[in-house]
Coordinates of C-alpha atoms and ligand atoms in Angstrom, one line a residue:
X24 CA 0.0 0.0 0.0
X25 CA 1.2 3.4 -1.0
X26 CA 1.9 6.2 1.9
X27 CA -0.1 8.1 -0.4
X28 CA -3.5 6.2 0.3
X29 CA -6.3 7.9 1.9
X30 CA -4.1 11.0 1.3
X31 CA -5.1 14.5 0.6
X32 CA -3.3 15.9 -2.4
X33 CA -3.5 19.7 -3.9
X34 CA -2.0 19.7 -7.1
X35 CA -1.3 23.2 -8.8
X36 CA -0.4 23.5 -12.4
X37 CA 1.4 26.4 -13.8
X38 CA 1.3 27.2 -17.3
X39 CA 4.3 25.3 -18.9
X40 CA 3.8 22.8 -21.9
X41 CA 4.8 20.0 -19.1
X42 CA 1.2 20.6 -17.9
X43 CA -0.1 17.9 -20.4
X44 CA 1.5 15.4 -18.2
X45 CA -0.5 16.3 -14.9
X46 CA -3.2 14.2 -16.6
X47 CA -1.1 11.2 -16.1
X48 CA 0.4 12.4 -12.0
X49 CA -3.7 13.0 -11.4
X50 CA -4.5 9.7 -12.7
X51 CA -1.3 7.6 -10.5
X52 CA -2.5 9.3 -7.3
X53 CA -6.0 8.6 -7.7
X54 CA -4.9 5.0 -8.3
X55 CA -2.2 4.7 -5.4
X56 CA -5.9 6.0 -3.4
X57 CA -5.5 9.3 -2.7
X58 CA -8.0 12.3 -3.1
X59 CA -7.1 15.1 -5.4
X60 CA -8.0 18.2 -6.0
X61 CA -6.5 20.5 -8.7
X62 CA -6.1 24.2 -9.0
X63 CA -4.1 25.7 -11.9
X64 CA -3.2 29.4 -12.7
X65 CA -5.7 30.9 -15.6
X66 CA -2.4 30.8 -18.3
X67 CA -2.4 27.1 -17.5
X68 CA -5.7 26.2 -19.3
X69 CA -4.3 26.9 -22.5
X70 CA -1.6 23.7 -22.4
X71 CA -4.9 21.3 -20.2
X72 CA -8.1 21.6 -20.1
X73 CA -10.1 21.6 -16.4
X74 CA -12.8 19.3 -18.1
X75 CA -9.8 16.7 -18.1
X76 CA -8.7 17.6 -15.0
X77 CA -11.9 17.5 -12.9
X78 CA -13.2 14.2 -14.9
X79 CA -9.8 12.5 -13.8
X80 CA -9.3 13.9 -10.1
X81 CA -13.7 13.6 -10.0
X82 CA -13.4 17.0 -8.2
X83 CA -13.9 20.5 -9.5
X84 CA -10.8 22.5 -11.0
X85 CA -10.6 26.2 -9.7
X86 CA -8.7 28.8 -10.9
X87 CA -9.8 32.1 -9.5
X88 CA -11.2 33.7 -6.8
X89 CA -14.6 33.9 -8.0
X90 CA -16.6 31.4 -10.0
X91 CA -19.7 32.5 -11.9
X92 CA -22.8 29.8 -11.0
X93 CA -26.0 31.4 -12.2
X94 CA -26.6 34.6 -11.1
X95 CA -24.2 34.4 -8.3
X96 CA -20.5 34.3 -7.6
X97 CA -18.8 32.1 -5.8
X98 CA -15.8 32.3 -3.9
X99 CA -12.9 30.0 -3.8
X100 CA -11.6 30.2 -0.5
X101 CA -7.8 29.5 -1.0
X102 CA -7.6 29.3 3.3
X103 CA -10.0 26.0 2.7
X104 CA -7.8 24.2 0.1
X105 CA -4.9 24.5 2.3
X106 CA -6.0 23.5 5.2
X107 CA -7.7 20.6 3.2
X108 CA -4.5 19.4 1.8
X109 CA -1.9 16.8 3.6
X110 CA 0.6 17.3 0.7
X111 CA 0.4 20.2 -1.9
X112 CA 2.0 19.9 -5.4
X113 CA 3.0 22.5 -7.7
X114 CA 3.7 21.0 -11.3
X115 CA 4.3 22.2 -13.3
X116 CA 6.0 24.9 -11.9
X117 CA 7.3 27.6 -14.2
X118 CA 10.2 30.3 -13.2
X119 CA 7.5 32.7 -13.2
X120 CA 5.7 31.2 -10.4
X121 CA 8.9 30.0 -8.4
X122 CA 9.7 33.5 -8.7
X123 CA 6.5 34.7 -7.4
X124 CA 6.7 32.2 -4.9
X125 CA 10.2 33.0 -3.6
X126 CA 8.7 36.4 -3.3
X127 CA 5.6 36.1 -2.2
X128 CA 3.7 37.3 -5.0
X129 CA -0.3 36.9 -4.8
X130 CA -1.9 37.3 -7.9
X131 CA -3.7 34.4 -8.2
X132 CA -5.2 31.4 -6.6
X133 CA -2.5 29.4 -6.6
X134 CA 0.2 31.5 -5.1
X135 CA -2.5 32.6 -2.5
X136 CA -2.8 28.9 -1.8
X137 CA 0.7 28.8 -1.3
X138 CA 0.9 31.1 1.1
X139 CA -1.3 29.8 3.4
X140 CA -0.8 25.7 2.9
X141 CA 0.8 24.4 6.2
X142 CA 1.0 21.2 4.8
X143 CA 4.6 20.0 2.8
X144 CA 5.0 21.8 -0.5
X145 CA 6.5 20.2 -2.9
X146 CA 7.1 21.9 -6.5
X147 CA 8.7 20.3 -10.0
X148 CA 10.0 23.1 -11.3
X149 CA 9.4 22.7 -16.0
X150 CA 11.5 25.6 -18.0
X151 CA 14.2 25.7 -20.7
X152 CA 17.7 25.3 -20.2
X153 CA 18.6 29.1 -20.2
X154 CA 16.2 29.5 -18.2
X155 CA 16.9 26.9 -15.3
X156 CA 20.2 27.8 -15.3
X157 CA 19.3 31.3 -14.9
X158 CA 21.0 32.9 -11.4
X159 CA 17.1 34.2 -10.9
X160 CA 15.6 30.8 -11.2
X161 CA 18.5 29.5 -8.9
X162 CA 17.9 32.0 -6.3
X163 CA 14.0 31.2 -6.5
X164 CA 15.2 26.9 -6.4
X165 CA 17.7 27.7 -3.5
X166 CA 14.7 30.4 -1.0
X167 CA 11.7 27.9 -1.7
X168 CA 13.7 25.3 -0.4
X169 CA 15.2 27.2 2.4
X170 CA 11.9 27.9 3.3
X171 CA 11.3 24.0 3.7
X172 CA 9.6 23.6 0.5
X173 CA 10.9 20.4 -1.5
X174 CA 12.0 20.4 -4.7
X175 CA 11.2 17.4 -7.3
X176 CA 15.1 18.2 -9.0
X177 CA 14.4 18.8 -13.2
X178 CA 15.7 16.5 -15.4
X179 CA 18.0 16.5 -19.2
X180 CA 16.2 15.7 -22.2
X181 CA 14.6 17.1 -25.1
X182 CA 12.9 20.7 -24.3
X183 CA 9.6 21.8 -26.1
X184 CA 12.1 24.8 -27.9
X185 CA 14.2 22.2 -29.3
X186 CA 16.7 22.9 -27.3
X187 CA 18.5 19.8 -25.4
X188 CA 19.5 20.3 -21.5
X189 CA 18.2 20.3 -17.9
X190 CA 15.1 21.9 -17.2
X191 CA 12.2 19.1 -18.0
X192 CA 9.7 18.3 -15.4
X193 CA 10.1 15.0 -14.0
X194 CA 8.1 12.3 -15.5
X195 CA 5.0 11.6 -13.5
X196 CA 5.9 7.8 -12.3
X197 CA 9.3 9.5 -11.0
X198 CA 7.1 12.8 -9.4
X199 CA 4.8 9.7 -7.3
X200 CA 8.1 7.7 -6.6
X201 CA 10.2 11.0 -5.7
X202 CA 7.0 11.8 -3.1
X203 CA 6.4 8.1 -1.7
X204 CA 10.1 8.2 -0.4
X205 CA 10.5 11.3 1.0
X206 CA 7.6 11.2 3.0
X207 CA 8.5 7.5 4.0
X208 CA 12.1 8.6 4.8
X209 CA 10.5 11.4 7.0
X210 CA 8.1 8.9 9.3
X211 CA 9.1 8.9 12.8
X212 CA 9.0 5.4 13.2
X213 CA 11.4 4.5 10.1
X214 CA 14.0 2.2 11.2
X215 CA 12.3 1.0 14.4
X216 CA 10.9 -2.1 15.2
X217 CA 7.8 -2.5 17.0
X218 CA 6.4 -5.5 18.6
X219 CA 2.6 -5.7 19.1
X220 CA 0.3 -8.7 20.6
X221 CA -3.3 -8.5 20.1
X222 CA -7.1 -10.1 20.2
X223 CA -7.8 -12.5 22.7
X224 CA -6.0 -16.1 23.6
X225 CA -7.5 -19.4 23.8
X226 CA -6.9 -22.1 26.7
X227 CA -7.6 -25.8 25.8
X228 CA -9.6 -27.9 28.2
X229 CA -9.8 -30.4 25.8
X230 CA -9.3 -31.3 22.1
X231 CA -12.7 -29.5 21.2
X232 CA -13.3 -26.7 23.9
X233 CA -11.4 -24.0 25.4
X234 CA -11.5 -21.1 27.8
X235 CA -11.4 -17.7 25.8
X236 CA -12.6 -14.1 26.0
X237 CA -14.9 -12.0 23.7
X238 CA -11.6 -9.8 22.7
X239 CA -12.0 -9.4 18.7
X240 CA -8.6 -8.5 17.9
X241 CA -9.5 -4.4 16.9
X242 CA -7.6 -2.5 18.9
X243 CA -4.5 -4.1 18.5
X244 CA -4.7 -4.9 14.8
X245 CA -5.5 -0.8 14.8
X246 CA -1.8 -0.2 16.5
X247 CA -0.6 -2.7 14.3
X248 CA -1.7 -0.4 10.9
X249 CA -0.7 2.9 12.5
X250 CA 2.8 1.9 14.0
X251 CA 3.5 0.8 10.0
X252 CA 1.7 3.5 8.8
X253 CA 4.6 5.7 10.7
X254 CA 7.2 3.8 9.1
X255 CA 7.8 1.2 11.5
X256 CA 8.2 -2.5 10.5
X257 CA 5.6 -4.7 13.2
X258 CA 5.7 -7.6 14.4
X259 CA 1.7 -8.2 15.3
X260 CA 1.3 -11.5 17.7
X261 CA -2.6 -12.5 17.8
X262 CA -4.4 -15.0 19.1
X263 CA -7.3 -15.9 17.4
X264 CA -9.4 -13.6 15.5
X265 CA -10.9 -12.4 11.9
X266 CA -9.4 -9.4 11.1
X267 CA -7.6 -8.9 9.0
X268 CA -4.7 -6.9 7.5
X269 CA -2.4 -6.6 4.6
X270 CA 0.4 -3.9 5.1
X271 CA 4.0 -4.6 3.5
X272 CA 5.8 -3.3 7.0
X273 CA 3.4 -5.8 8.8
X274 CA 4.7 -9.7 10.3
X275 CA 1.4 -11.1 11.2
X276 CA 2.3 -14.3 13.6
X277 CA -0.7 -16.4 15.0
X278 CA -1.1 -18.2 17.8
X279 CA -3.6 -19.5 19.9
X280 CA -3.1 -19.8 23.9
X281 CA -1.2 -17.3 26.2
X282 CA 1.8 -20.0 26.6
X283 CA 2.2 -19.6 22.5
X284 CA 1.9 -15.8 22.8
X285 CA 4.5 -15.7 25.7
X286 CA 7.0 -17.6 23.6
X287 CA 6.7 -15.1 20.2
X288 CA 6.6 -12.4 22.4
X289 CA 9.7 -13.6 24.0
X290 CA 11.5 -14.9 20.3
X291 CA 11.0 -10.9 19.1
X292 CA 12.0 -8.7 22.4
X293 CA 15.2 -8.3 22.2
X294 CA 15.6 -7.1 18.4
X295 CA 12.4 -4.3 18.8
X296 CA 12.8 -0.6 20.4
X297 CA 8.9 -0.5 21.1
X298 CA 6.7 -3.3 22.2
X299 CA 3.0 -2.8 22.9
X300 CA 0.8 -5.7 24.6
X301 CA -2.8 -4.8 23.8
X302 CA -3.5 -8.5 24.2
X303 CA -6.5 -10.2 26.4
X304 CA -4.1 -13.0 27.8
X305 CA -6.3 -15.4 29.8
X306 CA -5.7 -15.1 33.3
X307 CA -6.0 -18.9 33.9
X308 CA -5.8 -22.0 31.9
X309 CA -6.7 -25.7 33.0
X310 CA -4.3 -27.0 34.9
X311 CA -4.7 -30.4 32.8
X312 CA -5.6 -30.7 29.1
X313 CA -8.0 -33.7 28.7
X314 CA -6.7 -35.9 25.8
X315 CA -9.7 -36.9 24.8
X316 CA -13.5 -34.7 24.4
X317 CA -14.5 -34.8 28.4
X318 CA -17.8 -36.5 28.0
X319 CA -21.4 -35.4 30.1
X320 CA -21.6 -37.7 32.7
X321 CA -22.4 -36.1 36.3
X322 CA -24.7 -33.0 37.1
X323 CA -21.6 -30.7 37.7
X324 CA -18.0 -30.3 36.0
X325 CA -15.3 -28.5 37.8
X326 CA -11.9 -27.3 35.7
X327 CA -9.1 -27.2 37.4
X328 CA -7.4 -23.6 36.7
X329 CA -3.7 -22.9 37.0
X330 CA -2.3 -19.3 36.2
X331 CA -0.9 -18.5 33.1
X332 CA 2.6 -16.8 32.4
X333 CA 2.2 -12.7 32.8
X334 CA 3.7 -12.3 29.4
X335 CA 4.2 -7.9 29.9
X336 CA 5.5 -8.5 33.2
X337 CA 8.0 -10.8 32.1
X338 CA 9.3 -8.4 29.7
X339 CA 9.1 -5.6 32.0
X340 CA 11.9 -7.6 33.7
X341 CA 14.5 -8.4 30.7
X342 CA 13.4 -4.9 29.2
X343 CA 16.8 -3.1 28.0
X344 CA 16.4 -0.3 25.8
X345 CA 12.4 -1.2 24.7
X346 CA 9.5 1.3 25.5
X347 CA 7.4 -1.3 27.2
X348 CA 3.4 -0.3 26.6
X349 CA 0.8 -2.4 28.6
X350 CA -2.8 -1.9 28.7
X351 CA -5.1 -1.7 32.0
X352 CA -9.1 -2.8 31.7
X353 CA -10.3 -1.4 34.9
X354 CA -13.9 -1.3 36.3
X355 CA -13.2 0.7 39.7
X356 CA -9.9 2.8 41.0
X357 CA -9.1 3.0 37.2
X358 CA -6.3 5.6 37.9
X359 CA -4.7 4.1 40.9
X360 CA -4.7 0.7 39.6
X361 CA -3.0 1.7 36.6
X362 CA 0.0 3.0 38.0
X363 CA 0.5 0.4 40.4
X364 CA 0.7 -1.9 37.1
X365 CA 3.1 0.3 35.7
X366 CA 5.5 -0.3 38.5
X367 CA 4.7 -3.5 39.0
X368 CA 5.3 -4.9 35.4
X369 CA 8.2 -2.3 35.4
X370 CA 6.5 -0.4 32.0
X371 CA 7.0 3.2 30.7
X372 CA 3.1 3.9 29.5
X373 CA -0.1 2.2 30.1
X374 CA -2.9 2.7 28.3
X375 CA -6.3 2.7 31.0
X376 CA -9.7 1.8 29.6
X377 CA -12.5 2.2 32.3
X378 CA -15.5 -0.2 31.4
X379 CA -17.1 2.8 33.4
X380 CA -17.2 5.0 30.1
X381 CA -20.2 3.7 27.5
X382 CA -18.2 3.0 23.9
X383 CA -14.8 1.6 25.7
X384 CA -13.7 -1.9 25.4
X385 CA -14.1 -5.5 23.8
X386 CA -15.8 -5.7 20.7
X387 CA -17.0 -2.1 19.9
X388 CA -15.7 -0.2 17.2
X389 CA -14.1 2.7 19.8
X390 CA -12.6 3.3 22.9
X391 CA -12.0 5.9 25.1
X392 CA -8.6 5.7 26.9
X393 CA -6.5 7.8 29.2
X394 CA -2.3 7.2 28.6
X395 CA -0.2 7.4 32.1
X396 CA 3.7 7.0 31.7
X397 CA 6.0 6.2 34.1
X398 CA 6.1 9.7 35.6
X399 CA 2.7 9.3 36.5
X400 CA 2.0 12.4 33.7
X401 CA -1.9 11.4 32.4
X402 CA -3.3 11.9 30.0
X403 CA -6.8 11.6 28.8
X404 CA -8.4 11.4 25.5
X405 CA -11.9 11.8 23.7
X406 CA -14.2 8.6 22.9
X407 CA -13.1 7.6 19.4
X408 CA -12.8 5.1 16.9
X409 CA -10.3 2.4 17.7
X410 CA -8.6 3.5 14.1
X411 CA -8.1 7.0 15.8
X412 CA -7.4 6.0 19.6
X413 CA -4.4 3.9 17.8
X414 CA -3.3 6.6 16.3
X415 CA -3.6 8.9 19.3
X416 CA -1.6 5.8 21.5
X417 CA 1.8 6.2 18.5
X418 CA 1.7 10.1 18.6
X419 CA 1.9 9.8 22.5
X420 CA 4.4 6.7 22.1
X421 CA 6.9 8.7 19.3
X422 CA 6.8 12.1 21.3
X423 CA 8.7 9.8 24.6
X424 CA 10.6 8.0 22.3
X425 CA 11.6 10.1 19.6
X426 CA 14.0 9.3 17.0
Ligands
CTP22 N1 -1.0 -9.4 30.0 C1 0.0 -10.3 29.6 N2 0.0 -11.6 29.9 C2 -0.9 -12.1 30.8 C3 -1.9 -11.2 31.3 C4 -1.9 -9.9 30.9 O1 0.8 -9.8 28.8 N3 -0.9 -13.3 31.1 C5 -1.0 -8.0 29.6 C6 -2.1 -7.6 28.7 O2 -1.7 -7.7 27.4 C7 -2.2 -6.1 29.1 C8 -2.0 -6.1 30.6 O3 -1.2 -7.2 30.8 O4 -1.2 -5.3 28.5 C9 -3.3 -6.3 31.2 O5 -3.1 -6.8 32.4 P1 -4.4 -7.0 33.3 O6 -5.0 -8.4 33.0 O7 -5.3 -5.9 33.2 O8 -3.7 -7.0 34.6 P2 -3.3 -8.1 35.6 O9 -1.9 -8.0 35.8 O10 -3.9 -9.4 35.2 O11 -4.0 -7.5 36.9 P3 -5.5 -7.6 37.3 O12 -6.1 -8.8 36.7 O13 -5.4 -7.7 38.8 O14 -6.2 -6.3 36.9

C-alpha cells in the first residue's frame, strides 16, 4: 500500500507545456488511493483543459477567486484548500511562479494557496535550459527550499524549444516515486521495530473446547496499521481472531493460547525498540488438558485452573532499551490501579480503559482511553474510533521516544 493512500493531495499547475503530463500524476495518485484536488493558474488552461482535470481527479478544478454559478459568484476560498490538503504539489511549476513564490507574489489562486498551505509543498520546477540555469531561477530553487519547500530536481532531455538540456519536469511515475520516499524517509518510526500482541487467547480444556474471552482482535490490529503507517516494521502477535490486514511493513504471527503468545513475544524482544501488549491473555488455563472430548456424565463439572505466564510482566523484567506499553481494563480505581501496574510490570506507558465509560472496550468499534507514563503524567483522550485511539496511543508513544 502506498503512503499516499487515503491521502489529501493539492495539485497546482502552472502554465508550462509539461502541464499535459498532470493528466497522467492526477491519474497515478488517484490510483495509489488518494483524493485530489487540482487548482491551476488561468495561463495554465491553455496547455490542459479543467474538463480533463476534474473528470480524472472527480473534483472540481478552480482557478480564481470567484466562479460565476448562475446569477451568483462564488468564492474560492484558498484558506480552505490549504487547510484541506496533507501534501500540496505544484507542477508544473514555471520560473515565473517559483519566482513569485520566492517572493511572495499573490496574484492568483494558486500562489494565495501557497501562502497559506501548512501542509509540505512540494514543487517540480518545468522551463528551458537558459532558463533553469538562470542565477534568478537558482535564487528562487535555492529560498523555496530554504523555506522548507521540496523540490522534485528537473531532469535533461529534449525541451519543447528544441533545445536539449536540464530543465524538463520530472516524469510523473518519478514525481509519485520522488513523493512516496521522502515522505517515507521522513516517518518517525522508520527504522524502528515494534512488537505488538493483540485479540484474545484461547486455553484448551480439551481437544474441542477452550476457555477464551470475547476480545475481537481491533484494537490491537489498529496499532498494528498505525505503528507501519509511521514507518515502523511490526511484528503483530494474535491470538485468534478475523481481522484482518495486509500492510507490506506488517509480520502477522498467530497463535492460539497465552503460553504460545509468551514464547513469540519472547522470540521478538530483544531485536524491537517498542513493544505494545494490547492483548487479552487469559488469566487462567486448565491446569490439565483432557486428551480426549470430556464426556457429560455427572450434574456438575469443575476445571481445574492454573495461572498463566504474565507475558508484559516478564518483559518488563529483561526490558533493555524497549519502551514497554501495557494496557489496564479497569472497572473501579481506574487511575490508581494503573499506575501500580506500571510499577509492578516495570513499564513506561499504560494505556487505561474504564469499562465505566459507555463505547470503551471488547468488541465495539471505539474506545476511550486515558495514557499514564511512568512519571505518572496522564493523559486523557476523547471517545473515538479504535482506528483513531491507535493513532492517538503512537503520537503519544513517538513524542517519549523520539527518534
Ligand atoms: N497481560 C499479559 N499476559 C498475561 C496477562 C496480561 O501480557 N498473562 C498483559 C495484557 O496484554 C495487558 C496487561 O497485561 O497489556 C493487562 O493486564 P491485566 O490483566 O489488566 O492486569 P493483571 O496484571 O492481570 O491485573 P488484574 O487482573 O489484577 O487487573
Amino acid at each position: 500500500m502506498s503512503v499516499l493512500s487515503g491521502k489529501k493531495i493539492l495539485l497546482g499547475i502552472t502554465a508550462g507545456i509539461a502541464a499535459y503530463k498532470t493528466a497522467s500524476l492526477v491519474r497515478l495518485f488517484i490510483k495509489l488511493g488518494a483524493d485530489v484536488k487540482v487548482i491551476m493558474t488561468p495561463a495554465s488552461k491553455d496547455f490542459i483543459t479543467p474538463l480533463t482535470l476534474s473528470t480524472l481527479s472527480k473534483n472540481p478544478v478552480h482557478s480564481t477567486f470567484y466562479e460565476k454559478e448562475d446569477e451568483n459568484e462564488l468564492w474560492n476560498n484558498h484558506v480552505d484548500f490549504g487547510l484541506w490538503a496533507d501534501y500540496f504539489i505544484i507542477a508544473p511549476a514555471t520560473a515565473n511562479t517559483l519566482s513569485k513564490m520566492a517572493n511572495g507574489t499573490c496574484n492568483n489562486l494558486l500562489l494565495a494557496t501557497y501562502l497559506s498551505a501548512k501542509c509540505p509543498v512540494y514543487f517540480a520546477p518545468a522551463m528551458d535550459l537558459d532558463m533553469y540555469k538562470h542565477e534568478s531561477t537558482k535564487n528562487s530553487l535555492e529560498k523555496l527550499q530554504s523555506f522548507g519547500n521540496i523540490m522534485i530536481p528537473a531532469t535533461s532531455g529534449e525541451l519543447a524549444s528544441g533545445l536539449v538540456g536540464e530543465g524538463r519536469m520530472a516524469e510523473p511515475e518519478d514525481i509519485v516515486k520522488f513523493i512516496e520516499n521522502d515522505i517515507l524517509s521522513k516517518l518517525p518510526l522508520k527504522g524502528k521495530k515494534v512488537l505488538i500482541t493483540a485479540g484474545p487467547t484461547y486455553e484448551a480444556i480439551d481437544p474441542v473446547r477452550f476457555i477464551g474471552n470475547h476480545s475481537s482482535g481491533k484494537m490491537g490490529f489498529a496499532i498494528a496499521k498505525a505503528a507501519a503507517d509511521l514507518g515502523a516494521e511490526v511484528v503483530l502477535i494474535s491470538g485468534p481472531s478475523h481481522q484482518q490486514i495486509q500492510h507490506s511493513l506488517i509480520n502477522r504471527v498467530d497463535v492460539v493460547s497465552a503460553d504460545d503468545m509468551y514464547k513469540a513475544a519472547h522470540q521478538y524482544f530483544n531485536h524491537v525498540d517498542i513493544a505494545i501488549l494490547s492483548a487479552a491473555v487469559a488469566d487462567y488455563k486448565p491446569k490439565n488438558i483432557a486428551s480426549q472430548k470430556i464426556k457429560k456424565k455427572d450434574a456438575t463439572l469443575t476445571l481445574e485452573l492454573a495461572p498463566t505466564k504474565d507475558i508484559l510482566a516478564s518483559l518488563g523484567e529483561i526490558k533493555t532499551h524497549q519502551y514497554l506499553v501495557g494496557f489496564a481494563l479497569e472497572t473501579n480505581n481506574e487511575i490508581e490501579n494503573a499506575k501500580t501496574k506500571i510499577k509492578r510490570k516495570n513499564l513506561d506507558a499504560i494505556v487505561l480503559n474504564s469499562l465505566q465509560d459507555k463505547g470503551a472496550g471488547f468488541a465495539t468499534n471505539t474506545n476511550k482511553i486515558t495514557i499514564i507514563d511512568k512519571y505518572f503524567n496522564e493523559k486523557p483522550f476523547e471517545l473515538k474510533s479504535k482506528t483513531e485511539v491507535a493513532k492517538d496511543i503512537l503520537n503519544e508513544i513517538v513524542l517519549r521516544v523520539g527518534n
